[in-house]
XYZ file of C-alpha atoms in Angstrom:
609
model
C 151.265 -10.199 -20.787
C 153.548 -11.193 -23.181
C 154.762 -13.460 -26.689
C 157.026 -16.534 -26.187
C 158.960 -18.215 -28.805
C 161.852 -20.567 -29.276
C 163.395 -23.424 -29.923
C 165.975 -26.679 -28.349
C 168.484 -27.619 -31.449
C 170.507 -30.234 -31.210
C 171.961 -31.073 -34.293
C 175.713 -29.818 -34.507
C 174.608 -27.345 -37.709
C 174.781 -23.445 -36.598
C 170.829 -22.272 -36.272
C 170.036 -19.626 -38.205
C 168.977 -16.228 -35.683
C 166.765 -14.674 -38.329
C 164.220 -18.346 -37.490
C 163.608 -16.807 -34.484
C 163.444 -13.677 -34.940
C 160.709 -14.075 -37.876
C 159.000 -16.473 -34.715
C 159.443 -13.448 -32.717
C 157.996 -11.149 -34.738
C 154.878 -12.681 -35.553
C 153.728 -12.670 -31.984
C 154.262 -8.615 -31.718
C 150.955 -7.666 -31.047
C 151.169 -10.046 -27.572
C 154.149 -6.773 -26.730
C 153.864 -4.303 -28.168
C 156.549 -2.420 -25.558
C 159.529 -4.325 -26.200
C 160.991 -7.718 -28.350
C 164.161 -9.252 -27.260
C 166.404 -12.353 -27.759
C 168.270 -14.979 -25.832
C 170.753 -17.103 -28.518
C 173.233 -19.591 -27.513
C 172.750 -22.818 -29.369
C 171.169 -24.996 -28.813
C 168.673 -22.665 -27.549
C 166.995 -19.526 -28.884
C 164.585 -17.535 -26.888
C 162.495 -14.916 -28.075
C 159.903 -12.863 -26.094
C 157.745 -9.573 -26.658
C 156.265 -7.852 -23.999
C 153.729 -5.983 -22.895
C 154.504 -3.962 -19.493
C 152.348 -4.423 -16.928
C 153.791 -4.611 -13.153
C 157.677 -3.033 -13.047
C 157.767 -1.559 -16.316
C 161.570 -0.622 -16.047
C 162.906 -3.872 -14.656
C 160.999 -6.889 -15.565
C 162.246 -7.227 -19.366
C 163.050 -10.695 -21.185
C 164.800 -12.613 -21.473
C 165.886 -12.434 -18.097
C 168.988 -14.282 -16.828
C 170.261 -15.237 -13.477
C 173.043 -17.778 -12.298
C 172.644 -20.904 -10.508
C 176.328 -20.855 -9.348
C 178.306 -20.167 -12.179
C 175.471 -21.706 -14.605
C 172.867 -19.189 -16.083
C 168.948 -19.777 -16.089
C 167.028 -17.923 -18.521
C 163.145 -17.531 -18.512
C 160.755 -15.905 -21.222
C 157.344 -15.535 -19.200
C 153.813 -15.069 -20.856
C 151.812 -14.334 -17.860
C 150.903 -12.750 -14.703
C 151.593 -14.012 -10.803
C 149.442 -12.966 -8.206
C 150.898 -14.242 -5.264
C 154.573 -12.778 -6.142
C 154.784 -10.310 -3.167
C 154.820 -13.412 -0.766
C 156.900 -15.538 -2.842
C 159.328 -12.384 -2.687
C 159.307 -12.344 0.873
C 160.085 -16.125 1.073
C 162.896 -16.343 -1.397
C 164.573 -13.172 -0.097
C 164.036 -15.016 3.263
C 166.428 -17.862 1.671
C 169.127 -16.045 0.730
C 168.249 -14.486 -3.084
C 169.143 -11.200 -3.812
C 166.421 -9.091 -6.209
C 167.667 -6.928 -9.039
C 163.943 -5.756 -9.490
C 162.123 -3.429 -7.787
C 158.698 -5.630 -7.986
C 158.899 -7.861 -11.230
C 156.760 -10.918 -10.853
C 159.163 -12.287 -13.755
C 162.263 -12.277 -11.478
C 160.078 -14.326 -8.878
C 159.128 -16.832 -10.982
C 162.974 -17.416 -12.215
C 164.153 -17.309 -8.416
C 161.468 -19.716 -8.063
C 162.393 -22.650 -10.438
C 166.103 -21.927 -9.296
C 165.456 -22.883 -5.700
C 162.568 -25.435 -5.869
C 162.917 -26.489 -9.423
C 160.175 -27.776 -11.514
C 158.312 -27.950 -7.886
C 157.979 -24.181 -8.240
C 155.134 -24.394 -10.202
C 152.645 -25.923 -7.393
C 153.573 -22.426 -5.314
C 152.427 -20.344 -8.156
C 149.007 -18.350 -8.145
C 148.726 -16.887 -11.716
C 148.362 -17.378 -15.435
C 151.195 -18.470 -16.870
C 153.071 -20.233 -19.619
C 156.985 -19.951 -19.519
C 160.068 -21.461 -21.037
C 163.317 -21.852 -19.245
C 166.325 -22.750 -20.618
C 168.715 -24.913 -17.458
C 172.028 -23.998 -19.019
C 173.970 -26.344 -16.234
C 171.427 -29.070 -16.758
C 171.108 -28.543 -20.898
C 167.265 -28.782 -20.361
C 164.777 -26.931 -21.645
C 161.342 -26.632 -18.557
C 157.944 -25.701 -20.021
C 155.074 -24.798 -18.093
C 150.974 -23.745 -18.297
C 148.713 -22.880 -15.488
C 146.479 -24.902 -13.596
C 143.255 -23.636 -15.962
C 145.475 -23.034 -19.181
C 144.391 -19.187 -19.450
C 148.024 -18.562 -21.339
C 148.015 -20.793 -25.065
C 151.343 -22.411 -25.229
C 152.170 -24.552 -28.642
C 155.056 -27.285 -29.269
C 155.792 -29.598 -31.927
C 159.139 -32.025 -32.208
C 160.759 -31.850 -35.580
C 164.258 -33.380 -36.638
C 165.532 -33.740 -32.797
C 163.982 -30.069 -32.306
C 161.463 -28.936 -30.257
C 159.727 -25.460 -31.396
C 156.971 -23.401 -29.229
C 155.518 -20.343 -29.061
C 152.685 -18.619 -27.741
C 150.328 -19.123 -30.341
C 150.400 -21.152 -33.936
C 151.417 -18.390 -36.190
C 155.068 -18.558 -34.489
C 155.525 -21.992 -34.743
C 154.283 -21.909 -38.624
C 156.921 -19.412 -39.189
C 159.612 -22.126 -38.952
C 160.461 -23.688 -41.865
C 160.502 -27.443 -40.039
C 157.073 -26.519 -39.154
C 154.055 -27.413 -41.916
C 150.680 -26.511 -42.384
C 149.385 -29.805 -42.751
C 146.086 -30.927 -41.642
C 145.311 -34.786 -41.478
C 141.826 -36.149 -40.995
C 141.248 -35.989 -37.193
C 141.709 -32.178 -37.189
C 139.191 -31.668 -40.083
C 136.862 -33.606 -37.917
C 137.735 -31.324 -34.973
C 137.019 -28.292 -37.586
C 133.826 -29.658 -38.465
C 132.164 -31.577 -35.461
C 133.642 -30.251 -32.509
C 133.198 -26.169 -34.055
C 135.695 -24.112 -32.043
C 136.156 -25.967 -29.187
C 138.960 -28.403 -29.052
C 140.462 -31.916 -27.916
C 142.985 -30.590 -25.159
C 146.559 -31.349 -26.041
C 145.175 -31.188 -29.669
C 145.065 -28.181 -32.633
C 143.850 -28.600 -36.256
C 147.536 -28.851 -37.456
C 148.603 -32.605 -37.130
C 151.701 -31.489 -36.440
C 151.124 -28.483 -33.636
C 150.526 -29.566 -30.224
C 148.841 -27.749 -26.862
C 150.734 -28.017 -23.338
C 147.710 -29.252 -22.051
C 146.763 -26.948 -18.872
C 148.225 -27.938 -15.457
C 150.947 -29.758 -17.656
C 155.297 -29.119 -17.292
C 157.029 -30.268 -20.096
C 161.070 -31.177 -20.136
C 163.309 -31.469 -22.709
C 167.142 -32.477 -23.760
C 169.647 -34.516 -25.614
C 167.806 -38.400 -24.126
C 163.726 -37.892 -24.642
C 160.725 -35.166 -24.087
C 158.675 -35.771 -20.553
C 155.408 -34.341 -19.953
C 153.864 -34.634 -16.871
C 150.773 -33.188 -15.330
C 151.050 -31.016 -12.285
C 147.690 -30.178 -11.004
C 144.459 -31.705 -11.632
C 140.771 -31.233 -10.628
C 140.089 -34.180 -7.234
C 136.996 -34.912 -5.908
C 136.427 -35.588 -2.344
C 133.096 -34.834 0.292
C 132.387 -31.203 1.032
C 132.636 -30.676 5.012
C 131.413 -26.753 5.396
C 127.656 -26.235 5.895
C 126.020 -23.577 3.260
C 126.972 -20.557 5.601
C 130.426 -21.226 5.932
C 130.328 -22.087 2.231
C 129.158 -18.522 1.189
C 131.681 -17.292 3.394
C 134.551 -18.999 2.139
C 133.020 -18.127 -1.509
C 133.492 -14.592 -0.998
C 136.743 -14.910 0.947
C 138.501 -16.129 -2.183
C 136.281 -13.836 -4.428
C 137.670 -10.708 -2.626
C 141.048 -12.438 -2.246
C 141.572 -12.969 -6.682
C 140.143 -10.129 -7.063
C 142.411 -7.713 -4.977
C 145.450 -9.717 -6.548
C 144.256 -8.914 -10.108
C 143.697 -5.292 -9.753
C 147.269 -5.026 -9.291
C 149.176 -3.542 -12.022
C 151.316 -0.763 -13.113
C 148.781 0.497 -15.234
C 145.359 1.539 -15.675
C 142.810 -1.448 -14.940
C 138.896 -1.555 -15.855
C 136.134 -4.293 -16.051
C 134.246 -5.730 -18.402
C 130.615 -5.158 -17.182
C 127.930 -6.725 -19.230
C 124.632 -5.920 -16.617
C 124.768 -9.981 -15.700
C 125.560 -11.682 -12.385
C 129.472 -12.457 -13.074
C 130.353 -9.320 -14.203
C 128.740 -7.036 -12.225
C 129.915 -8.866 -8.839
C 133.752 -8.385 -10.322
C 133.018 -5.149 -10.674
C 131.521 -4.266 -7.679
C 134.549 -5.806 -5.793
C 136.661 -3.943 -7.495
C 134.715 -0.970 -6.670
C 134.693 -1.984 -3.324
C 138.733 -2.623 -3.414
C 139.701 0.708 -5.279
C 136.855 3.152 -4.217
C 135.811 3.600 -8.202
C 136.845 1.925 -11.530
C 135.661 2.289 -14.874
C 133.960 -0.150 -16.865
C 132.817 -1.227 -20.203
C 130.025 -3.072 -21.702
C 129.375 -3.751 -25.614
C 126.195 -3.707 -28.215
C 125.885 -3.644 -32.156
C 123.648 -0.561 -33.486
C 120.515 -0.704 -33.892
C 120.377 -3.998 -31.986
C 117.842 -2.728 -29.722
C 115.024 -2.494 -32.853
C 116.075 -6.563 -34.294
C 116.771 -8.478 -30.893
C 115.065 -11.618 -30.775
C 115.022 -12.877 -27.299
C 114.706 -16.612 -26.790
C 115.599 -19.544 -24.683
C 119.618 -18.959 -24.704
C 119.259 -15.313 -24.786
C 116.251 -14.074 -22.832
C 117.237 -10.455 -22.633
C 119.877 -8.144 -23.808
C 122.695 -6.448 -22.149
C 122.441 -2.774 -22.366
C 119.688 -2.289 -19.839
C 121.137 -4.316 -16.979
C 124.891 -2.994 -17.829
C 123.594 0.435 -17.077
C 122.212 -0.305 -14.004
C 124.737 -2.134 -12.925
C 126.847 0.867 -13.395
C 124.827 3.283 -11.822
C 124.529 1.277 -8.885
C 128.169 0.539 -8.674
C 128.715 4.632 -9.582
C 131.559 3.547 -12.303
C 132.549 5.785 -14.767
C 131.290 3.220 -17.642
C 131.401 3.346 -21.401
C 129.130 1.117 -24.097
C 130.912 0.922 -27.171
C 128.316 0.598 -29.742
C 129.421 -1.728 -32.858
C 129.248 -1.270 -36.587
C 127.883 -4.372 -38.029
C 129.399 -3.693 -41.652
C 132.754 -3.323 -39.419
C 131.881 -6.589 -37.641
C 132.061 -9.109 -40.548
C 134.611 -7.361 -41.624
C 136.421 -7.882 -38.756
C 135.759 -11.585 -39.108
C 139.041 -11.745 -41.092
C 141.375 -10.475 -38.295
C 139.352 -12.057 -35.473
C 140.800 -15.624 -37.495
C 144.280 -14.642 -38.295
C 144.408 -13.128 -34.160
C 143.463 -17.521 -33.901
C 144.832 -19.224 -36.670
C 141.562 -21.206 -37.000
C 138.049 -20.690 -37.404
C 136.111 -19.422 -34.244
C 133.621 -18.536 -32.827
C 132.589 -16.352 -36.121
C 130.824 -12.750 -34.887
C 131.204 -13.418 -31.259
C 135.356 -13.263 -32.233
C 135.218 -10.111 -34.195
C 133.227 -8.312 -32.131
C 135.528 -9.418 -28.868
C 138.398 -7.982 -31.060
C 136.662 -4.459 -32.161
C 135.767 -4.466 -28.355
C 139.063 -5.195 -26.986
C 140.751 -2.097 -29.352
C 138.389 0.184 -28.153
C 139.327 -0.216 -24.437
C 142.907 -0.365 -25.131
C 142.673 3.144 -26.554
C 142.778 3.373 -22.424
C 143.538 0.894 -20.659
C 146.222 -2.000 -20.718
C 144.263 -4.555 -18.100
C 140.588 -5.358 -18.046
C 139.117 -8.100 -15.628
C 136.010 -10.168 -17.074
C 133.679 -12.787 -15.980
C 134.383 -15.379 -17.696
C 134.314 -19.168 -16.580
C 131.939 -18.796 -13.197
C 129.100 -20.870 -15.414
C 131.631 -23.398 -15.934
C 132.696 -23.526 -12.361
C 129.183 -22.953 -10.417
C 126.773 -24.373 -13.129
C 125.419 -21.684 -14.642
C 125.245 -22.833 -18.357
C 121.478 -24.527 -19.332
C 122.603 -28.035 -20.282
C 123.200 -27.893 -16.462
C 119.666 -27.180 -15.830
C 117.819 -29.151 -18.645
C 116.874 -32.896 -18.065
C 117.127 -33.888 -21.627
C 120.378 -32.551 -21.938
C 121.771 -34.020 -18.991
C 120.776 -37.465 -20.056
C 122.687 -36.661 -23.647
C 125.043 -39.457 -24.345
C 127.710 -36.767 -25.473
C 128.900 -33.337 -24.950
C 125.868 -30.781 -24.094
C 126.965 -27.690 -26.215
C 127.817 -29.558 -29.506
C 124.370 -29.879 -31.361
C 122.564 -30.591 -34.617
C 125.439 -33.350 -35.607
C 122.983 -34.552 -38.341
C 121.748 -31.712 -39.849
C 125.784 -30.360 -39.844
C 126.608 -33.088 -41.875
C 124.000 -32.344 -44.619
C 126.599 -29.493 -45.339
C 129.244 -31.558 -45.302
C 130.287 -33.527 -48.947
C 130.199 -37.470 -48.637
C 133.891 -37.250 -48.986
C 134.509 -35.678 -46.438
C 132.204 -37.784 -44.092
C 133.625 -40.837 -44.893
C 137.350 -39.431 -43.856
C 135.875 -38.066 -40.937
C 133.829 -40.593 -39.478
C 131.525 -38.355 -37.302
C 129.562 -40.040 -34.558
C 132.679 -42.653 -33.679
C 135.230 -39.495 -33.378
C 132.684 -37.430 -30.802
C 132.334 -40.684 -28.858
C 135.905 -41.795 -28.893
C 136.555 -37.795 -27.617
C 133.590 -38.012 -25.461
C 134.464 -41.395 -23.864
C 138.331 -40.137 -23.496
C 137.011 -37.141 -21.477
C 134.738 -38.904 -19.028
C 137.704 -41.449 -18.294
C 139.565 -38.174 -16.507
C 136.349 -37.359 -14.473
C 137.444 -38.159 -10.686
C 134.070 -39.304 -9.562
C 133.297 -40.167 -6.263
C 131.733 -43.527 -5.182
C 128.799 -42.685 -3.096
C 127.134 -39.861 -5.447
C 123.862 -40.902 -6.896
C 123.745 -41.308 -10.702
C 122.100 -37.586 -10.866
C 124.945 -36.070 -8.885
C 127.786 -38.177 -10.988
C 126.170 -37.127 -14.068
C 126.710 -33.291 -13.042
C 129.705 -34.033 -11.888
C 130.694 -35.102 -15.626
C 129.096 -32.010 -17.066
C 130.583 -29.657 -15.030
C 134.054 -31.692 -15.706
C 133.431 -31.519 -19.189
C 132.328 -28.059 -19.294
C 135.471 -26.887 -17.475
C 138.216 -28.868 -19.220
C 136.419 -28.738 -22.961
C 133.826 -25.785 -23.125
C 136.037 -23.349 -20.956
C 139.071 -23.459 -22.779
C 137.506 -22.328 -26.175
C 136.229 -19.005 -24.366
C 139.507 -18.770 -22.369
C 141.273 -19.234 -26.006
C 139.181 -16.206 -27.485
C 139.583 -14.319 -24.363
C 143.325 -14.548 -24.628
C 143.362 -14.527 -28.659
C 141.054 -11.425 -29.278
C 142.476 -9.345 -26.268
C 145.756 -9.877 -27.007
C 145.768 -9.095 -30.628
C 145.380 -5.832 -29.499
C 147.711 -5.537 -26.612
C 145.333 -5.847 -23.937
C 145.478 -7.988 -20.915
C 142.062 -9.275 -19.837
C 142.266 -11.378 -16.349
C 139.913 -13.694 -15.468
C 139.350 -14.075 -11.366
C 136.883 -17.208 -11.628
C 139.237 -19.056 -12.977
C 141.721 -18.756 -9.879
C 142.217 -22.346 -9.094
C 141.622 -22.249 -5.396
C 138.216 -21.248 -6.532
C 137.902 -23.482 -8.911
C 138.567 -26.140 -6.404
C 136.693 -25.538 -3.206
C 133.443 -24.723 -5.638
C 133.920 -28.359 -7.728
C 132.958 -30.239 -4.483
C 130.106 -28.430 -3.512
C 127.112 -30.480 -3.489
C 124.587 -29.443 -6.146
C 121.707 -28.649 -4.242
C 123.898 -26.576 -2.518
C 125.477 -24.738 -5.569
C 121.430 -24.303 -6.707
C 120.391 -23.361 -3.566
C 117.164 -20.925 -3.181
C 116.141 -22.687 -6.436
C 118.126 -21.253 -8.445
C 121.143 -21.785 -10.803
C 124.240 -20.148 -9.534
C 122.826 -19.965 -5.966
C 125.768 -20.245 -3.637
C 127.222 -17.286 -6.104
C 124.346 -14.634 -5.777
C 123.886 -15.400 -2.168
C 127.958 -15.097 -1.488
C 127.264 -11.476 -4.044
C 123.621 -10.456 -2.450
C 124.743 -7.633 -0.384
C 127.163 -6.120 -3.667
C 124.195 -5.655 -6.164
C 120.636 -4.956 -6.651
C 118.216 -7.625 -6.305
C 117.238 -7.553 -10.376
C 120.983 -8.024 -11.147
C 121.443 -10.872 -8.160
C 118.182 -12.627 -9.730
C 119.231 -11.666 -13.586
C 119.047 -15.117 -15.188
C 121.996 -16.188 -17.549
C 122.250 -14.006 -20.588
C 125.473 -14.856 -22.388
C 128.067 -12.898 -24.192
C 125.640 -10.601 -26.617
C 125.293 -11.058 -30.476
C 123.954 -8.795 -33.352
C 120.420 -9.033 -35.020
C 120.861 -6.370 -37.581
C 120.068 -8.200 -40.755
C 122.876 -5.932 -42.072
C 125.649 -8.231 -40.675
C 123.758 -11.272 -42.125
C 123.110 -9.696 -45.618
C 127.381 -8.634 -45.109
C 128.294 -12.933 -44.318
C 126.107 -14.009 -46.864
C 127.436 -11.937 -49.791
C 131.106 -12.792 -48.678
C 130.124 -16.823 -48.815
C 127.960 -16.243 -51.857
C 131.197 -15.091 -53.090
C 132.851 -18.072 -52.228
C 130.634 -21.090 -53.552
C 130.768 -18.985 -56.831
C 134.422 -19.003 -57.083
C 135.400 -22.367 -59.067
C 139.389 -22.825 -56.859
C 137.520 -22.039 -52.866
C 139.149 -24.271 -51.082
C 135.670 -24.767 -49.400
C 134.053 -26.223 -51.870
C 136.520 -29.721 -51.296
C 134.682 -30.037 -48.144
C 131.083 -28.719 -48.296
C 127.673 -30.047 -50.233
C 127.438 -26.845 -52.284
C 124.341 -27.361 -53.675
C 122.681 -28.002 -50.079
C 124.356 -24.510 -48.932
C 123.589 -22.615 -52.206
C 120.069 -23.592 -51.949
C 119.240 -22.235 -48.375
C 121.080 -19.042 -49.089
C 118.994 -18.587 -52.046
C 115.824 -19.443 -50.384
C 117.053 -17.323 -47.255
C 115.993 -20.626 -45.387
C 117.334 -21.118 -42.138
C 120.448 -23.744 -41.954
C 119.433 -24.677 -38.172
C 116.781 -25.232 -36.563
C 118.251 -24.104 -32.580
C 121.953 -22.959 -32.036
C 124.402 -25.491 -33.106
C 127.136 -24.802 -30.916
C 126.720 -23.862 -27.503
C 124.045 -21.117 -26.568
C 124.911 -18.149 -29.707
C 126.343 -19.906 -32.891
C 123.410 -20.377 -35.318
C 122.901 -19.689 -39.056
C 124.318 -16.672 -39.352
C 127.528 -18.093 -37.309
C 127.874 -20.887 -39.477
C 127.831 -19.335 -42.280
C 130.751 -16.741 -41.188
C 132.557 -20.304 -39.796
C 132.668 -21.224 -43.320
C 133.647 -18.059 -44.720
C 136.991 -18.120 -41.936
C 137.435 -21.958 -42.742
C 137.850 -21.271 -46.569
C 139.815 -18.449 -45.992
C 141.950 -19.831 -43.489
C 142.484 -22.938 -45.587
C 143.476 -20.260 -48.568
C 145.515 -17.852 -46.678
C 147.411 -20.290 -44.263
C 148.424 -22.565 -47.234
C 146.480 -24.965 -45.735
C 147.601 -29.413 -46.818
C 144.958 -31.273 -46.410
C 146.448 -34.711 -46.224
């Protein structure tokens, strides 16, 4: 994986190569092997990388000739299907300079089919490349989005990079922040309008999106998108074809040039990755994560029944991995909540950020590439709003909760400029417009149909964004084989009782993993990602806010109801009754949100116009 940057200048004045380079720079952790440069206005390219497949002959920019016109890429990504893409190009007629680099397909690609290339690619991508013969500038994400890629149009330019920072290190480029991305801030908590970021300036390719640009206009166009049509295989034959492509992503993703783990947390998702890539490489070694001392405070409940550490180890000694639980400090972890945000550029997902980003240093002490489980509860149904009746019937999106009792917090200011309930409908009713429903479902099956749509194009991206943000801060690549989009595909138009079969969420997923695992990890029931109970992170959070509201110039205090906020930390009262976003984020989450907002307001210069 790698750092893209640049920027298309047309106006006749020289550009200044230190812009870019500063751009560049900033996105260093991303590649941590190399940085290099591509200038020759209009266009600057800049791209770090980290080396992954063909070490000594995939580096970027990388330049080859259509005729006597050159075509440079800058990649951010990884493509799993480049062997036979090889085969077919070298088939046409193109000559490799590479021994195996995955970067020199996807340039031979666009060369020969154009922007058409993009519908033969299996991978994670987001890529620039400058058409020197054509003066165009071709931008493109993957089907799922798993690579970030940023744009904004300023003074006839356009400016991207892999994540905000680079963008905010050109001077065109301001920190501004209007009302609609406060309210996504404050309603919408780290999950996002696609397209959209908190700077009203700073776009998001969305995912399955190609974007064009020279001297007459910008296009955008989307390439892929999810379509919904009857489901012909019976539930055998379903299974089958479940595993098939299970065994099929994860073979791709195990290859690399360098040393590859998995994430194993003891639950359903994770173990089955692991145990095909057990059953792909003969052994692997895996990782799990816990706080200290978590074992004496954990609290199980609805969202989080059990905890990890049992299950991981079994898992493990099952699978006979060679497997690792790196045990957190929770002093460390709100510390860490700091670096988890600037690794972002906006607020997140608080403790379950920093503790990703501790997590993701410790295995890069080893290992370069990690595959994890993330999005199979998106894709198969696996989160509760799936499962619970009053949820389902919720006019509005399942994982954003407690609107009212948010906007206690909240100053009257501030509410007024937001205008909470009409901005999560408008979102909400913009969403369900892009649902491809199909006409002879009953109103039970369309209304899963919406969740699961709005649970893979608005709840998957935030974890996909922290996957991505967190990992790569630290110069680790994690890949994610449920999100491979033939996957993703086949499982959207199974029928539900089918996806639930033998009564249980995630079905047609332990039955295509049964023979893999043990029976208590094939019947484990959702646990997600795991958070601390030590009071000493909460005691950590609430000194640092404390700290804050007693501060006269916190930024925070332009947007909160201090007294309503001093009062419950006072009283040690709880702010929230139940979780307020998602399964995890409850008091102790919001209260380390509002300790990143104020400092990201304060540290990013933040205008609120």
């Amino acid at each position: 994986m790698c750092g893209i940057a640049g920027f298309v200048d047309w106006t006749t004045q020289p550009q200044d190569k230190s812009i870019l380079e500063k751009m560049t720079e900033s996105l260093q952790h991303r590649g941590p092997n190399d940085i290099d440069y591509y200038f020759s206005p209009p266009v600057a390219l800049g791209h770090t990388r980290l080396a992954v497949v063909d070490p000594m002959g995939g580096q970027q920019p990388m330049t080859r000739h259509r005729g006597e016109s050159p075509v440079t890429l800058i990649y951010n990504g990884e493509l799993y299907n480049a062997p036979e893409l090889r085969r077919e190009l070298e088939a046409l007629g193109h000559m490799f300079n590479t021994k195996n680099s995955d970067t020199e397909v996807v340039l031979l690609s666009y060369i020969e089919w154009g922007w058409w290339c993009v519908h033969r690619f299996n991978g994670i991508y987001a890529l620039a490349i400058w058409d020197e013969g054509h003066q165009k500038l071709f931008m493109a994400r993957d089907r799922l989005g798993v690579k970030p890629l940023f744009y904004t149009v300023k003074n006839n330019s356009l400016i991207f990079g892999s994540e905000i920072k680079s963008l905010l290190a050109h001077p065109l480029v301001k920190p501004v922040v209007k009302e609609e991305g406060l309210a996504e801030l404050l309603l919408l908590g780290p999950s996002r309008t696609p397209g959209n970021t908190a700077f009203s300036d700073i776009k998001e390719l969305r995912a399955g999106q190609i974007l064009s640009f020279d001297k007459s206009k910008m296009r955008i166009n989307t390439y892929w998108r999810l379509e919904s049509h009857e489901h012909e295989d019976d539930l055998d034959s379903t299974v089958d074809n479940i595993r098939y492509l299970l065994e099929d992503t994860v073979s791709r993703q195990l290859s690399a040039d360098v040393p590859v783990c998995t994430l194993l947390s003891g639950g359903l998702d994770s173990s089955g990755l692991s145990a095909l890539a057990v059953k792909n490489k003969g052994s692997i070694e895996t990782y799990s994560v816990d706080y200290a001392d978590n074992h004496k405070h954990f609290q199980p409940s609805l969202f989080q029944p059990d905890s990890d550490a049992f299950y991981a180890q079994q898992a493990a000694n099952y699978l006979n991995t060679s497997h690792r639980s790196i045990i957190l400090d929770n002093t460390e972890l709100a510390d860490a909540l700091l670096p988890s945000l600037y690794a972002n550029d906006l607020p997140g997902m608080a403790d379950i950020d920093s503790s990703l980003l501790l997590f993701s240093k410790e295995i890069k002490k080893k290992f370069v590439v990690a595959l994890s489980g993330e999005c199979a509860d998106e894709v198969f149904g696996g989160y509760p709003w799936f499962h619970d009746t009053n949820t389902v019937l919720q006019n509005t999106f399942p994982w954003i909760r407690l609107v009212d009792e948010k906007l206690k917090y909240l100053n009257s200011d501030v509410i007024n400029a937001i205008k909470p309930y009409e901005f999560i409908q408008t979102n909400y009713r913009n969403a369900l417009e892009e649902v491809p429903q199909l006409s002879n479902e009953t109103a039970t099956q369309q209304r899963l149909r919406q969740i699961a749509y709005l649970s893979i194009t608005r709840f998957m991206p935030t974890l996909l964004d922290r996957k991505d943000r967190m990992s790569m801060a630290c110069g680790l690549e994690v890949r994610v084989p449920f999100s491979d989009h033939r996957l993703v595909e086949y499982v959207w138009n199974i029928p539900w009782d089918m996806k639930n079969c033998d009564g249980m969420a995630k079905g047609i997923l332990r039955r295509a993993l049964s023979d893999l695992l043990p029976k208590e990890i094939i019947y484990r029931r959702k646990s997600p990602y795991p958070k601390t109970y030590n009071p000493i992170y909460y005691n950590s959070v609430k000194n640092k806010l404390t700290d804050i509201l007693n501060e006269p110039g916190s930024p925070l205090l332009k947007i909160i109801n201090k007294k309503e906020l001093q009062d419950k930390l006072e009283n040690n009262d709880h702010v929230f009754s139940q979780p307020w976003f998602g399964q995890l984020m409850g008091d102790t989450q919001y209260l380390a949100f509002l300790y990143q907002l104020n400092e990201w307001m304060k540290d990013y210069q933040v205008i609120i116009s």
